[in-house]
Amino acid sequence: VAQCDLDWAGVAVRKGDLVHLGLASANRDPERFPDPDRFAVDRDSARNLSFGWGMHFCLGASIARMEGRVAFETLLARTKQIEWAGPPAVWAPATALRTLEAFPVRLTPA
Ligand code: HEM
């Protein structure tokens, strides 16, 4: 809830207004990330907001990154090929963070 009147990137916010910030869309800001809609695993992630920022930065970021690294390293070591299986991805209805409910893939064992 805005504590005072302010202009935020050209948008007038008045004291008492309820402001909803979209963290997920910040990661696709074309002013910060070139070609933001392209899935690029090698993109420089130094400035992304996936774990938040500042005093409320995610307390679990280190363990989440470690678990992700172990999971993907294990998956990649055991598979020769990972292909999209055809049916479209299913997204959960969400306003803050987008979440996949299903993304069918076909795995070819190594
Ligand atoms: C891929 C996994 C994860 C993602 C993407 C993620 C994302 C985030 C984000 C964006 C925030 C900031 C929310 C805000 O600014 O309001 C946050 C906060 C937080 N996360 Fe995570 N998180 C993950 C995993 C975890 C895990 C595994 C834990 C605990 C073991 C955890 C504990 C917390 C806590 C306690 C906060 C609140 C910090 C505070 O408000 O001071 N998170 N997380």
CSV table of C-alpha atoms and ligand atoms in Angstrom, one decimal:
chain,number,residue,atom,x,y,z
A,1,VAL,CA,0.0,0.0,0.0
A,2,ALA,CA,1.6,3.3,-1.2
A,3,GLN,CA,2.6,5.4,1.8
A,4,CYS,CA,2.8,8.6,-0.3
A,5,ASP,CA,2.1,9.9,-3.8
A,6,LEU,CA,4.8,9.0,-6.3
A,7,ASP,CA,5.4,8.6,-10.0
A,8,TRP,CA,6.8,5.1,-10.8
A,9,ALA,CA,8.2,4.8,-14.3
A,10,GLY,CA,5.6,7.2,-15.6
A,11,VAL,CA,2.7,5.6,-13.7
A,12,ALA,CA,1.0,7.9,-11.1
A,13,VAL,CA,0.7,6.1,-7.7
A,14,ARG,CA,-1.4,7.9,-5.1
A,15,LYS,CA,-1.1,7.4,-1.3
A,16,GLY,CA,-3.3,4.5,-0.2
A,17,ASP,CA,-3.2,2.8,-3.7
A,18,LEU,CA,-2.7,-1.0,-3.6
A,19,VAL,CA,0.3,-1.9,-5.8
A,20,HIS,CA,0.9,-5.4,-7.1
A,21,LEU,CA,4.5,-6.0,-8.3
A,22,GLY,CA,5.0,-8.8,-10.9
A,23,LEU,CA,8.4,-10.3,-10.1
A,24,ALA,CA,8.0,-12.8,-12.9
A,25,SER,CA,7.5,-10.2,-15.6
A,26,ALA,CA,10.6,-8.3,-14.3
A,27,ASN,CA,12.7,-11.2,-15.4
A,28,ARG,CA,11.4,-10.6,-19.0
A,29,ASP,CA,12.0,-6.9,-19.0
A,30,PRO,CA,13.3,-6.1,-22.5
A,31,GLU,CA,15.2,-3.1,-21.1
A,32,ARG,CA,17.3,-5.4,-18.9
A,33,PHE,CA,17.4,-8.7,-20.9
A,34,PRO,CA,18.0,-8.9,-24.6
A,35,ASP,CA,15.5,-11.1,-26.4
A,36,PRO,CA,13.6,-11.8,-23.1
A,37,ASP,CA,11.1,-14.3,-24.5
A,38,ARG,CA,13.8,-16.7,-25.7
A,39,PHE,CA,14.5,-19.7,-23.4
A,40,ALA,CA,18.2,-19.3,-22.9
A,41,VAL,CA,19.8,-21.4,-20.3
A,42,ASP,CA,23.1,-19.7,-20.8
A,43,ARG,CA,21.7,-16.2,-20.2
A,44,ASP,CA,23.6,-14.1,-17.7
A,45,SER,CA,21.5,-14.6,-14.6
A,46,ALA,CA,23.4,-12.1,-12.4
A,47,ARG,CA,20.6,-9.5,-12.4
A,48,ASN,CA,17.5,-11.8,-12.4
A,49,LEU,CA,14.8,-11.5,-9.7
A,50,SER,CA,13.8,-15.2,-9.4
A,51,PHE,CA,14.7,-15.3,-5.7
A,52,GLY,CA,13.6,-11.7,-5.0
A,53,TRP,CA,15.9,-8.9,-3.9
A,54,GLY,CA,17.0,-6.9,-0.9
A,55,MET,CA,15.8,-7.5,2.7
A,56,HIS,CA,13.3,-10.2,1.6
A,57,PHE,CA,15.7,-12.1,-0.7
A,58,CYS,CA,14.8,-15.8,-0.6
A,59,LEU,CA,16.3,-17.5,2.5
A,60,GLY,CA,16.3,-20.9,0.6
A,61,ALA,CA,18.1,-19.6,-2.5
A,62,SER,CA,21.3,-21.5,-1.8
A,63,ILE,CA,19.7,-24.9,-1.1
A,64,ALA,CA,17.2,-24.4,-4.0
A,65,ARG,CA,20.1,-23.7,-6.4
A,66,MET,CA,22.1,-26.7,-5.1
A,67,GLU,CA,19.0,-29.0,-5.4
A,68,GLY,CA,18.4,-27.8,-8.9
A,69,ARG,CA,22.0,-28.3,-9.9
A,70,VAL,CA,22.0,-31.9,-8.5
A,71,ALA,CA,18.7,-32.7,-10.2
A,72,PHE,CA,19.7,-31.4,-13.6
A,73,GLU,CA,23.2,-32.9,-13.5
A,74,THR,CA,21.7,-36.3,-12.6
A,75,LEU,CA,19.1,-36.1,-15.3
A,76,LEU,CA,21.6,-35.0,-18.0
A,77,ALA,CA,24.0,-37.8,-16.9
A,78,ARG,CA,21.3,-40.4,-17.4
A,79,THR,CA,19.8,-39.2,-20.6
A,80,LYS,CA,21.0,-39.0,-24.2
A,81,GLN,CA,18.2,-36.8,-25.4
A,82,ILE,CA,15.3,-34.8,-24.0
A,83,GLU,CA,12.6,-33.9,-26.5
A,84,TRP,CA,9.3,-32.0,-26.2
A,85,ALA,CA,6.7,-34.8,-26.4
A,86,GLY,CA,4.1,-32.8,-28.3
A,87,PRO,CA,1.2,-31.8,-26.1
A,88,PRO,CA,1.3,-28.1,-25.1
A,89,ALA,CA,2.6,-27.0,-21.7
A,90,VAL,CA,-0.1,-26.5,-19.1
A,91,TRP,CA,0.3,-23.4,-17.0
A,92,ALA,CA,-1.3,-23.0,-13.5
A,93,PRO,CA,-3.5,-20.0,-13.1
A,94,ALA,CA,-1.3,-17.5,-11.2
A,95,THR,CA,-0.8,-13.8,-11.2
A,96,ALA,CA,2.5,-13.5,-9.3
A,97,LEU,CA,4.8,-16.4,-10.4
A,98,ARG,CA,4.1,-18.6,-13.4
A,99,THR,CA,4.1,-22.3,-12.6
A,100,LEU,CA,4.0,-25.2,-15.0
A,101,GLU,CA,1.5,-28.0,-14.2
A,102,ALA,CA,2.6,-30.2,-17.0
A,103,PHE,CA,5.3,-30.1,-19.7
A,104,PRO,CA,5.5,-33.5,-21.3
A,105,VAL,CA,8.9,-34.6,-22.5
A,106,ARG,CA,10.3,-37.8,-24.0
A,107,LEU,CA,13.6,-39.1,-22.4
A,108,THR,CA,16.1,-41.2,-24.3
A,109,PRO,CA,18.3,-43.1,-21.8
A,110,ALA,CA,22.1,-42.6,-22.1
B,1,HEM,C1,13.3,-22.6,-6.9
B,1,HEM,C2,12.9,-22.5,-5.6
B,1,HEM,C3,12.6,-21.1,-5.0
B,1,HEM,C4,12.2,-20.0,-5.5
B,1,HEM,C5,12.1,-19.6,-7.0
B,1,HEM,C6,12.0,-19.0,-4.5
B,1,HEM,C7,11.6,-17.7,-4.7
B,1,HEM,C8,11.5,-16.7,-3.7
B,1,HEM,C9,11.2,-15.3,-3.8
B,1,HEM,C10,10.9,-14.7,-5.2
B,1,HEM,C11,11.1,-14.8,-2.6
B,1,HEM,C12,10.9,-13.3,-2.3
B,1,HEM,C13,9.4,-13.0,-2.1
B,1,HEM,C14,9.2,-11.5,-1.9
B,1,HEM,O1,10.1,-10.6,-2.1
B,1,HEM,O2,8.1,-11.1,-1.4
B,1,HEM,C15,11.4,-15.8,-1.6
B,1,HEM,C16,11.3,-15.6,-0.3
B,1,HEM,C17,11.5,-16.6,0.7
B,1,HEM,N1,11.9,-17.9,0.4
B,1,HEM,FE1,12.1,-18.7,-1.4
B,1,HEM,N2,12.2,-19.6,-3.3
B,1,HEM,C18,12.6,-20.9,-3.5
B,1,HEM,C19,12.9,-21.9,-2.6
B,1,HEM,C20,12.9,-21.7,-1.2
B,1,HEM,C21,13.3,-22.7,-0.2
B,1,HEM,C22,13.7,-24.1,-0.6
B,1,HEM,C23,13.1,-22.1,1.0
B,1,HEM,C24,13.3,-22.7,2.4
B,1,HEM,C25,14.1,-23.8,2.6
B,1,HEM,C26,12.7,-20.8,0.8
B,1,HEM,C27,12.4,-19.9,1.8
B,1,HEM,C28,12.0,-18.5,1.6
B,1,HEM,C29,11.7,-17.6,2.7
B,1,HEM,C30,11.7,-18.0,4.2
B,1,HEM,C31,11.4,-16.4,2.1
B,1,HEM,C32,11.0,-15.1,2.8
B,1,HEM,C33,12.3,-14.2,3.0
B,1,HEM,C34,11.8,-12.9,3.7
B,1,HEM,O3,10.7,-12.4,3.4
B,1,HEM,O4,12.7,-12.3,4.4
B,1,HEM,N3,12.5,-20.5,-0.6
B,1,HEM,N4,11.6,-17.0,-2.3
